[in-house]
Each structure stands twice: as structure tokens, then as C-alpha cells.
Tab-separated table of C-alpha atoms in Angstrom:
chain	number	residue	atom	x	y	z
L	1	UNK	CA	-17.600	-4.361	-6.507
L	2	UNK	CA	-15.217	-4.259	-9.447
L	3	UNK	CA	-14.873	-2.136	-12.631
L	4	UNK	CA	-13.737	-3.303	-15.575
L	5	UNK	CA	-10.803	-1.072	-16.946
L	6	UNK	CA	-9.493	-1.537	-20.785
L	7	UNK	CA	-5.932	-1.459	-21.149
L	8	UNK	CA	-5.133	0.782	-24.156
L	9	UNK	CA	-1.171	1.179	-24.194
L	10	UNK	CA	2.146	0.285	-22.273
L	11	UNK	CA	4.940	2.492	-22.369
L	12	UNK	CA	8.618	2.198	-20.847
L	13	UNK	CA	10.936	5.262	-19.543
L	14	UNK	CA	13.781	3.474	-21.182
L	15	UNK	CA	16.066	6.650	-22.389
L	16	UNK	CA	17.958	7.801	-19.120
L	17	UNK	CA	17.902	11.526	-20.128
L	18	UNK	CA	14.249	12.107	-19.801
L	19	UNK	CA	11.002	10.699	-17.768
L	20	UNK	CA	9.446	10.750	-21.018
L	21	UNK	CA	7.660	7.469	-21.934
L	22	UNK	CA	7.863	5.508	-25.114
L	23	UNK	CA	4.809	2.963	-26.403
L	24	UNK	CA	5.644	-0.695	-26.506
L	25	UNK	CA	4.022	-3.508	-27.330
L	26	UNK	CA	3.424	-5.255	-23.701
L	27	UNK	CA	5.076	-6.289	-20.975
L	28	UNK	CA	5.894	-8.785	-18.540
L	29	UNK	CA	5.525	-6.896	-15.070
L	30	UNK	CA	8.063	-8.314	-12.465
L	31	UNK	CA	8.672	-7.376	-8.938
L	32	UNK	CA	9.486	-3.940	-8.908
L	33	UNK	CA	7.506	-2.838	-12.218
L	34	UNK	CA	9.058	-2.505	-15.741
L	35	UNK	CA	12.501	-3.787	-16.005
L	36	UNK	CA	14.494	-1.187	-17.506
L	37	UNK	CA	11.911	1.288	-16.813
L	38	UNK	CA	13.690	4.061	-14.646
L	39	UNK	CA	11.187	3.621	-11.828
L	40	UNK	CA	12.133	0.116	-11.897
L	41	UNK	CA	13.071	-1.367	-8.318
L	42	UNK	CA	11.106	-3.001	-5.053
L	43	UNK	CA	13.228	0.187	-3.502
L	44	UNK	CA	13.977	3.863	-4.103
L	45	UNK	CA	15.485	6.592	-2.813
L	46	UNK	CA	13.521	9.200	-0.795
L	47	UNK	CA	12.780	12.124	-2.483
L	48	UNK	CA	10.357	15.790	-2.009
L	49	UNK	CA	7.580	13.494	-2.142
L	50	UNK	CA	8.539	11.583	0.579
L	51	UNK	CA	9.256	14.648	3.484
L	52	UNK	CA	8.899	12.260	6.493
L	53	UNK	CA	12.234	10.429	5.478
L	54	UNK	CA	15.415	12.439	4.688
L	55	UNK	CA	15.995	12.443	1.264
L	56	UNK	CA	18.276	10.116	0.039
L	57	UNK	CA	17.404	6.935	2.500
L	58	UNK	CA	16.204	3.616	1.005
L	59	UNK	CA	12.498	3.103	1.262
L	60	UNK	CA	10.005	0.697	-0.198
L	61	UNK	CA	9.217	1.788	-3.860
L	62	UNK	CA	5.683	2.885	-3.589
L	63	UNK	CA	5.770	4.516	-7.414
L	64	UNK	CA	6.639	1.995	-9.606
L	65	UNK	CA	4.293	2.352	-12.405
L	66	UNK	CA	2.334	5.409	-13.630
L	67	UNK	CA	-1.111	4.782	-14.436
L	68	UNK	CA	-3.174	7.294	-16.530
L	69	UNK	CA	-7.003	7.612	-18.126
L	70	UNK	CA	-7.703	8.311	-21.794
L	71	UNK	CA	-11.009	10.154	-20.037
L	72	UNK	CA	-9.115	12.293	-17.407
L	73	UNK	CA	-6.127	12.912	-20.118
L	74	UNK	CA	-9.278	14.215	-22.289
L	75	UNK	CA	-10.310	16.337	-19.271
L	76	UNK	CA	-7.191	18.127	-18.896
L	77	UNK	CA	-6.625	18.907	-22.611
L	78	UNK	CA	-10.213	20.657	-22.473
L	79	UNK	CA	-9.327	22.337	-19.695
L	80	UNK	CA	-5.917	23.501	-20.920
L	81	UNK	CA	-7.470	24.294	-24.263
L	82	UNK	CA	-5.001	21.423	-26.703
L	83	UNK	CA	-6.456	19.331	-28.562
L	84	UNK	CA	-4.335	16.358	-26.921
L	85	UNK	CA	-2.004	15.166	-24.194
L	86	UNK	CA	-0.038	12.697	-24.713
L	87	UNK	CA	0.785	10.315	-22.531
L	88	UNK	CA	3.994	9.929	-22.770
L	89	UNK	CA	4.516	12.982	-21.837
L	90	UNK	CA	3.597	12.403	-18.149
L	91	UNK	CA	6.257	9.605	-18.470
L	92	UNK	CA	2.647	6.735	-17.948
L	93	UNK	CA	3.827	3.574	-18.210
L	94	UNK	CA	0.135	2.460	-18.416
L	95	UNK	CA	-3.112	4.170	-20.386
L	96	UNK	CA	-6.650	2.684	-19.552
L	97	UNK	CA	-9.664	3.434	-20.451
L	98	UNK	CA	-13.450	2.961	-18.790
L	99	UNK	CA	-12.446	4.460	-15.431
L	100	UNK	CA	-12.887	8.580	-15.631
L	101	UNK	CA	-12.148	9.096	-11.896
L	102	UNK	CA	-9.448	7.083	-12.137
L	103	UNK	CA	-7.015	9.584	-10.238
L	104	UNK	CA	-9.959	9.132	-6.985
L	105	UNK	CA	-9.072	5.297	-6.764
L	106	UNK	CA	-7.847	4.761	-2.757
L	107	UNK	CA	-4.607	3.658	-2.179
L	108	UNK	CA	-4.370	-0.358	-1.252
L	109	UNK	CA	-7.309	-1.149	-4.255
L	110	UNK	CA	-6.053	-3.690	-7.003
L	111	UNK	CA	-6.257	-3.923	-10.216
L	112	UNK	CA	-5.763	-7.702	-11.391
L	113	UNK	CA	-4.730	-8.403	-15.339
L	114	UNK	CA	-6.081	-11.534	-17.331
L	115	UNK	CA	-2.531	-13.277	-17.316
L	116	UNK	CA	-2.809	-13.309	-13.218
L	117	UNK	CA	-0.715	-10.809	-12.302
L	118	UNK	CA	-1.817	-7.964	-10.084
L	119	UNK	CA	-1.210	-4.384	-9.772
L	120	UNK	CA	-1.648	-2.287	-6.263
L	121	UNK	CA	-3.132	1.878	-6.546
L	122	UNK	CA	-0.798	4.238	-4.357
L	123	UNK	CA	-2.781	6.928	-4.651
L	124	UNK	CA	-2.778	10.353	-6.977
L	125	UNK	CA	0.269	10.936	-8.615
L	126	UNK	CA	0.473	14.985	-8.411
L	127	UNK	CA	1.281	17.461	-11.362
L	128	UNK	CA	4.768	18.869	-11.225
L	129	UNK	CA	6.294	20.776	-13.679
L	130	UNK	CA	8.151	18.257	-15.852
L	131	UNK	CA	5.429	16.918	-17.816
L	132	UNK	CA	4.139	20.805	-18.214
L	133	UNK	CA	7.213	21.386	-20.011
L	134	UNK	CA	6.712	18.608	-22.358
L	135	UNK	CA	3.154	20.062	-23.356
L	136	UNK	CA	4.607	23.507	-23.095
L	137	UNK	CA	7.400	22.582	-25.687
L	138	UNK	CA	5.416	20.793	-28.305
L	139	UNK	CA	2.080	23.419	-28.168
L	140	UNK	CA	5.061	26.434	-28.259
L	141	UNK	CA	3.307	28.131	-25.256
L	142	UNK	CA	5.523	28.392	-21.804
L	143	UNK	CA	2.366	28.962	-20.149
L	144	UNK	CA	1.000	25.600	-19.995
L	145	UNK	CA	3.159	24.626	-17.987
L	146	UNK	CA	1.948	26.293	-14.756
L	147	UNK	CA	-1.816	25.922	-16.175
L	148	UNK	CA	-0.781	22.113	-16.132
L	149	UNK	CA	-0.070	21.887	-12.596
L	150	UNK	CA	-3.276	24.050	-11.806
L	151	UNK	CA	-5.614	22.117	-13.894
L	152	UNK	CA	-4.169	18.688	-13.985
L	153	UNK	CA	-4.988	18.094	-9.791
L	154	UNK	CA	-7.303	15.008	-9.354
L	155	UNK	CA	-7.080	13.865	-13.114
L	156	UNK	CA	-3.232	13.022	-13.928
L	157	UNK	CA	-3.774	9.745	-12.453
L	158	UNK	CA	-2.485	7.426	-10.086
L	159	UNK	CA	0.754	5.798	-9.212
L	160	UNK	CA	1.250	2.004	-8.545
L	161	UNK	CA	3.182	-1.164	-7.597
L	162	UNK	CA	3.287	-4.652	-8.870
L	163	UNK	CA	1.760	-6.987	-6.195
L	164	UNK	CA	2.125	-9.782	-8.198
L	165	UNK	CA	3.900	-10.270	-11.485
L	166	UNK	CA	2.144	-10.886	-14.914
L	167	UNK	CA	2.299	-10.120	-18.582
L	168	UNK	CA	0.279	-6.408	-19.463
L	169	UNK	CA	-0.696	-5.515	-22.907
L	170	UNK	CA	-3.051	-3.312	-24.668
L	171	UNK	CA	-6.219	-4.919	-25.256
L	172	UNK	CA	-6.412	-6.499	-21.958
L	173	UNK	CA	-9.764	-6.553	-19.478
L	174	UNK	CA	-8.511	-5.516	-15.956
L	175	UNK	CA	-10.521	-5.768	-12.989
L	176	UNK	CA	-10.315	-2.963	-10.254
L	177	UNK	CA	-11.518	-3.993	-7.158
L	178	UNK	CA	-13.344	-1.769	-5.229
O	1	UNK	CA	-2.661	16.416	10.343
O	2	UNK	CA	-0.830	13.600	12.179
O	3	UNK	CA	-2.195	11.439	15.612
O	4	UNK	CA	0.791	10.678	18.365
O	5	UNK	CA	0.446	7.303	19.056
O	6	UNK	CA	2.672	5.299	22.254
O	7	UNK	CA	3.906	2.235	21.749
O	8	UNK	CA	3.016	0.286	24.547
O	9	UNK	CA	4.395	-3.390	23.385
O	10	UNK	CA	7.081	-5.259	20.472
O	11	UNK	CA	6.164	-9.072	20.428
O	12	UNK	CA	7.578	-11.570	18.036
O	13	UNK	CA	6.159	-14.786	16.630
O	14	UNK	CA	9.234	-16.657	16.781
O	15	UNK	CA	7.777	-20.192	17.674
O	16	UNK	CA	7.508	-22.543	14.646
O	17	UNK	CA	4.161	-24.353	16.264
O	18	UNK	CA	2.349	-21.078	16.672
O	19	UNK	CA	1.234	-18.156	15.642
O	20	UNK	CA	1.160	-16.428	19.346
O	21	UNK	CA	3.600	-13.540	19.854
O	22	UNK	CA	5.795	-13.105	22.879
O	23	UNK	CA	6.710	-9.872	24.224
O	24	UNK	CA	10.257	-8.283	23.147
O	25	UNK	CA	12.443	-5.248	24.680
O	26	UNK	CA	12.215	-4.134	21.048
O	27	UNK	CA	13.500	-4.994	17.724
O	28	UNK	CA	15.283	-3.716	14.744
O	29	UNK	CA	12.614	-3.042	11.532
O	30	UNK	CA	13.542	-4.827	8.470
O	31	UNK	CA	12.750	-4.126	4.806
O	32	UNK	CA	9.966	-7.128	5.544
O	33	UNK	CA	8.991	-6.681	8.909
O	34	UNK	CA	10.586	-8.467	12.036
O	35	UNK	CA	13.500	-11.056	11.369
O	36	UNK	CA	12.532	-14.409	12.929
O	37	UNK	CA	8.877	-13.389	12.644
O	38	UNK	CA	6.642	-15.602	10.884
O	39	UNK	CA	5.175	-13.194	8.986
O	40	UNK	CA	8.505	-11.348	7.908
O	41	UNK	CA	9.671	-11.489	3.866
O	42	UNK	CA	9.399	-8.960	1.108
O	43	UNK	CA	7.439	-11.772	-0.253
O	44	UNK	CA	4.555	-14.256	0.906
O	45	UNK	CA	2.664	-17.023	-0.530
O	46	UNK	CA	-0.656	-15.522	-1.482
O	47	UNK	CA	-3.890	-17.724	0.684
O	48	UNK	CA	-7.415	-17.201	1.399
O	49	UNK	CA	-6.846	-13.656	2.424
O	50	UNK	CA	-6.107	-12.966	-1.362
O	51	UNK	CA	-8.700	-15.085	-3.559
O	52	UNK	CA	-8.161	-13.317	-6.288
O	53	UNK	CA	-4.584	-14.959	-6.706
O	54	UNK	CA	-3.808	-18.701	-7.248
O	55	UNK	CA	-2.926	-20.096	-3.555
O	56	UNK	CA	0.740	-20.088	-3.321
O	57	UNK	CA	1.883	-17.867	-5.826
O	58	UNK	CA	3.879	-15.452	-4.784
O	59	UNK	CA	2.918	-12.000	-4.130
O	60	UNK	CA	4.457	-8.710	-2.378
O	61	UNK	CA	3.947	-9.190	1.382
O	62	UNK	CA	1.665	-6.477	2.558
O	63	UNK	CA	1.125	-8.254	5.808
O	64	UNK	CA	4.388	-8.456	7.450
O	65	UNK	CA	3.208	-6.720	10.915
O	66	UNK	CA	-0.081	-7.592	13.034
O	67	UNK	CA	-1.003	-3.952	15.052
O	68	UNK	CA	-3.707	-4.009	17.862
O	69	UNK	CA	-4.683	-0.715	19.664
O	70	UNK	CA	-4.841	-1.559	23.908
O	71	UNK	CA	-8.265	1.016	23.307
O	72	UNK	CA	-9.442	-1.530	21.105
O	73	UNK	CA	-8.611	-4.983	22.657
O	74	UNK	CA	-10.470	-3.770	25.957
O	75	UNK	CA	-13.434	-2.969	24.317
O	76	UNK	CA	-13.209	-7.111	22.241
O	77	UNK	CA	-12.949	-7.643	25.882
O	78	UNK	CA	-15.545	-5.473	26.939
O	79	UNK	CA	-17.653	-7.064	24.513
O	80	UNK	CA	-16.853	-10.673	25.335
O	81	UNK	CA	-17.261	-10.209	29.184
O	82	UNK	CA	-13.599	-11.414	29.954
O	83	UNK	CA	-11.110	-9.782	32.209
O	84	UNK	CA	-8.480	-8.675	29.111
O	85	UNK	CA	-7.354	-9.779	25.834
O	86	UNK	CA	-3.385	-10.540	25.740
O	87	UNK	CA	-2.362	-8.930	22.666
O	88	UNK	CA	-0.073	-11.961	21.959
O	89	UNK	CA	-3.196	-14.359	21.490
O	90	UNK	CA	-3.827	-12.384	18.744
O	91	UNK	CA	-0.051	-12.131	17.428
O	92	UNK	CA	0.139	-8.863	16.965
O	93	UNK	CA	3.598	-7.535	16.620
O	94	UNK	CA	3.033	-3.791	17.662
O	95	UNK	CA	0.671	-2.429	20.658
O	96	UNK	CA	-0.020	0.496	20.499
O	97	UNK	CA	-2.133	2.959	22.557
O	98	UNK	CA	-3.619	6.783	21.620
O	99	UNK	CA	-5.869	5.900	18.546
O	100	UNK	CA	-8.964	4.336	19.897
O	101	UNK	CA	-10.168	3.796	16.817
O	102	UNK	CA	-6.678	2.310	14.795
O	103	UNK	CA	-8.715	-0.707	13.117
O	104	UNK	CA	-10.107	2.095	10.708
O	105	UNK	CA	-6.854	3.803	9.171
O	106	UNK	CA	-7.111	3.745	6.133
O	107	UNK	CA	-4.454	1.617	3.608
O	108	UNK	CA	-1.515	3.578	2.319
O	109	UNK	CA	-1.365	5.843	5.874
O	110	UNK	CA	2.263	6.140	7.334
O	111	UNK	CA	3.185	5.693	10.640
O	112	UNK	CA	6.702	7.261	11.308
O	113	UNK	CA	8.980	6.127	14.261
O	114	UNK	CA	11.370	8.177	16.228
O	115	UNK	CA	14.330	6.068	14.858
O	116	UNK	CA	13.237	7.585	11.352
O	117	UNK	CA	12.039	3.777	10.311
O	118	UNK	CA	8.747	3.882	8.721
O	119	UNK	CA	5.362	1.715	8.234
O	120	UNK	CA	2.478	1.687	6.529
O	121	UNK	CA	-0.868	0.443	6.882
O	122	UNK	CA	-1.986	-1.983	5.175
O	123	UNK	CA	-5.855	-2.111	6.424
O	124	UNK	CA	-8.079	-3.943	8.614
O	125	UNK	CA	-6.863	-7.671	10.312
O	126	UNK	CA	-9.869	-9.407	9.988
O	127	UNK	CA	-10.799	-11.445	12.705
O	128	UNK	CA	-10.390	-15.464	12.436
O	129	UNK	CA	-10.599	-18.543	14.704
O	130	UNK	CA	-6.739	-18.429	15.885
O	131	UNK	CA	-7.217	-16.055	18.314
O	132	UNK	CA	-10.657	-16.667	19.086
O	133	UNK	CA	-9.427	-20.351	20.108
O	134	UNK	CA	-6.533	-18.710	22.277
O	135	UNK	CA	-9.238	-16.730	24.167
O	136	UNK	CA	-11.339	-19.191	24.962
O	137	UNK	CA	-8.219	-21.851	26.117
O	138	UNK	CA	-7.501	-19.047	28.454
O	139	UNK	CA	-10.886	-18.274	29.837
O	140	UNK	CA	-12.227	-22.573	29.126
O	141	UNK	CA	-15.415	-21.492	27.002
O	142	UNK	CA	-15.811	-22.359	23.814
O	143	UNK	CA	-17.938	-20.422	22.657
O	144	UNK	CA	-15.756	-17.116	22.915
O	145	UNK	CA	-14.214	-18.556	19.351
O	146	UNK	CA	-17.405	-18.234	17.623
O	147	UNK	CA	-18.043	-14.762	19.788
O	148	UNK	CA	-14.255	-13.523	19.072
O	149	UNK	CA	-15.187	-13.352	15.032
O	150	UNK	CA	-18.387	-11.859	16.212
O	151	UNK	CA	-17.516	-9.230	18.372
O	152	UNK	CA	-13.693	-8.264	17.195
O	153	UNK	CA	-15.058	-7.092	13.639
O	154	UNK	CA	-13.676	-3.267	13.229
O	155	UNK	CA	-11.581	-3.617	16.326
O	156	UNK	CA	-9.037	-6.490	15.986
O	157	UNK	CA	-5.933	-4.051	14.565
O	158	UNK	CA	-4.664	-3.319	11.470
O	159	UNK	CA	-1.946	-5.170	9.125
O	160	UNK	CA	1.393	-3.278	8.095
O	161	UNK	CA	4.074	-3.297	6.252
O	162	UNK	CA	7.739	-1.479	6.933
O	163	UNK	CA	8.604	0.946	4.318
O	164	UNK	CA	11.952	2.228	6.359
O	165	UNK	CA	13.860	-0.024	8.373
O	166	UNK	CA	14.767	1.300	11.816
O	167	UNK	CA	14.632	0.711	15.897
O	168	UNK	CA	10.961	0.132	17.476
O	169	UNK	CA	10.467	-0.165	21.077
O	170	UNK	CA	8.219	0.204	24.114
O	171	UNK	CA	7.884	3.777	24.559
O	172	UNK	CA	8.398	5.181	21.043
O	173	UNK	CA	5.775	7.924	20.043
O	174	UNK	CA	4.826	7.438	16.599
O	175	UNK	CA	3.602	9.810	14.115
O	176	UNK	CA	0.358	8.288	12.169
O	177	UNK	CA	0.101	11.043	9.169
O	178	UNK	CA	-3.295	10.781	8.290
């Protein structure tokens, strides 16, 4: 079974100060996710989401790419009572749309992209407080930011690794393989 | 909530003409599996077990390790009416025993080794001809090839990747975090 995903922006974590995302035009996905993207790398360092290895040690990069859903970014605004999130400010380095339980998708599942290349699901990325302060900042109400991490569970999408490099853009058709 | 699994066996598939294992004392896990192995590499030319690449294009190796469950080859055994199935006929890497049912982890689950290495599963080995040919050399009927396929379905093991290099070896107890 496959469902058929529109890609509706790219965006890069190019500016080392922040995790914040910025929109770019496309990309050519290598080994390791978005050069110059600062989850970039086929490794990374152990960190609190990673308890079973002590922090610090070299381990497979799992997280290369953020993934989000215009339909579960939707959700969470309602639910938070904004009229938007942006999703930038979840650092995504991907937006699609046509998948509204897109957070649900099982680790291992791929999602392959017109131009070949193919992208592997790692499972729910969960809410922390860094992109609650982003929506906190710009809607002037600290609040949100705890509400985020309550209401955001199951809907702030997924994180991912590049299986096999390829060339993403928005516009594209991808195929998620169930 | 975690399984303790033993591992019972380390085998290597070191022989250029083959894809049979042979047992080791134990080995040292590398970003890519087991050095020497045929299956070891970061990377891996994708084949029929990945149609929806081009054959031969390079893709992430999620299948640098072959695991088999000793619960599970005596029931393929049980199954085919033969005395035992050598894990090495199979080239499996890793033998493990403690999770009778290790063919149905799901993709993504760690498995965390006293050393402090670490590897993840990668799903179901599905069962082919190889090892169903090795069987029935051993035993001199043919038709356990055929029956292999048949009756190993669910129960032939689980591929794997290593996500933190570090000592394996007979004896270990290993953490599966499900």
C-alpha cells in the first residue's frame, strides 16, 4: 500500500545560532541529509534522546531530517488557539501535505521522491520546549510554550534519514510505502 | 519495557564463494557491521530486496547483520522434520536465545550490548533459496529448498544494523528495548 504525500516546502537550519529553519527552493539530499543543515551527518553525538548510550559517544544519525504535515501543523494551532505555526519554527526541514497522521508513520517505512532518491521514517519526533519558545515569542504569550509540548504529542511529526540520495523540492509526488 | 536476550553464537561470512557463516569467539562491532563480513559497509548496492531503487545504486546499508533466534530455528526444524538447523546455513551473524518470537521485532527497536555497542533492527529476513539449498545438501532432499521458503516465513531472524560500535560475544546479555 502506498500514499501519495505532496511536498509543499524545504527548509535548511543553516544559521548556527538557532534550530530555526529557513525555506529554500529544493535540495539535493546526500548521505547524511541537508548539507549544511546542522543535523547534517551519517553520525551524531548521543544526546537525552538517546539514554541507552552515554551522551557524547558517536552513534548512527537516526535524525537527519525533520519531517512535518500542513494537516497536523493545522491541528496543533487549533488546539493551541493561533491562527498558524510555522514551520520553521520546529526547525522542519521538510512540509508535506496529504498525510494527517503523519506523526503515526512506523519507523523503517519509506518515503521515495520522483528524482529516485529515498527517504527512511524514524519515528515521532517529540515536542520539547525550543520550538514552544519560538511560538511563545512571536504570539507574545510565555504560555504556549508548555501548552506546545502538551498538545503537540502525536502531531509534530516525524524524524528521518536519507536512504538514498536525490534532489527534493516543493511540488514533488512522494510515495510512502506502507 | 526491555526483553534480556543471551547471545548464544558470533559467526562471520568471511569466505568469498559463500554466503555461510562460521562460528567466531566474538568480534568487534563496526559502524557497518562485522569487518570481513560480506554484508559489512555503511553502504550497499541496492537488489531485489529493494525494488523500489534502480539495482546497484547505492543506498544506506540497513542489512549489515543476519540475527536468528535458536527458539526459532528449532521450530524451521520442527517444521521441516530434520534433526537441527545450523545457524550458519542461514548466515546469520548473531544467535541469539530468550525471544522466541525475535522474527517479529519491529524496525527501529534497539538492542543494547553490555560493551555499550548498539544495534538496531532492521525487520524481518525473508526466507530465500540459499539456505534452503544448504539444508537440504546437509540432510540430501531436495525438496527441503522449496519447504525452507515455505515453512521459515515469520521465523527465519531478523536483519540489523549497528548504531554503536562495540565488543559482541558468546555470552553477552542484551537489552532489546521494545
Amino acid at each position: 500500500m502506498a500514499i501519495m504525500a505532496k511536498i509543499e516546502a524545504v527548509l535548511i537550519a543553516d544559521d548556527a545560532s538557532t534550530f530555526v529553519t529557513r525555506e529554500i527552493d529544493g535540495v539535493e539530499l546526500s548521505f547524511g541529509g541537508i548539507e549544511g543543515d546542522r543535523h547534517f551527518g551519517l553520525f551524531a553525538k548521543a544526546d537525552s534522546r538517546q539514554p541507552m548510550y552515554k551522551r557524547g559517544q558517536e552513534i548512527m544519525n537516526r535524525r537527519q531530517l525533520s519531517i512535518v504535515s500542513v494537516e497536523e501543523l493545522q491541528g496543533i494551532a487549533q488546539r493551541l488557539g493561533v491562527e498558524t505555526i510555522k514551520p520553521e519554527w520546529l526547525g522542519a526541514n521538510i512540509v508535506v501535505s496529504g498525510v494527517p497522521e503523519l506523526t503515526k508513520l512506523p519507523m523503517g517505512i519509506r518515503m521515495i521522491l520522483p528524482s529516485g532518491g529515498g527517504i527512511v521514517c524514524e519515528g515521532e519526533n517529540e515536542p520539547c520546549a525550543g520550538p514552544g519558545k519560538q511560538i511563545a515569542n512571536y504570539y507574545g504569550d510565555r504560555s504556549l510554550t508548555q501548552q506546545f509540548i502538551k498538545h503537540a504529542g502525536q502531531s509534530r511529526g516525524i524524524v528521518a534519514y536519507v536512504e538514498r540520495p536525490g534532489e527534493i523540492k516543493p511540488g514533488d509526488l512522494v510515495e510512502i510505502q506502507i
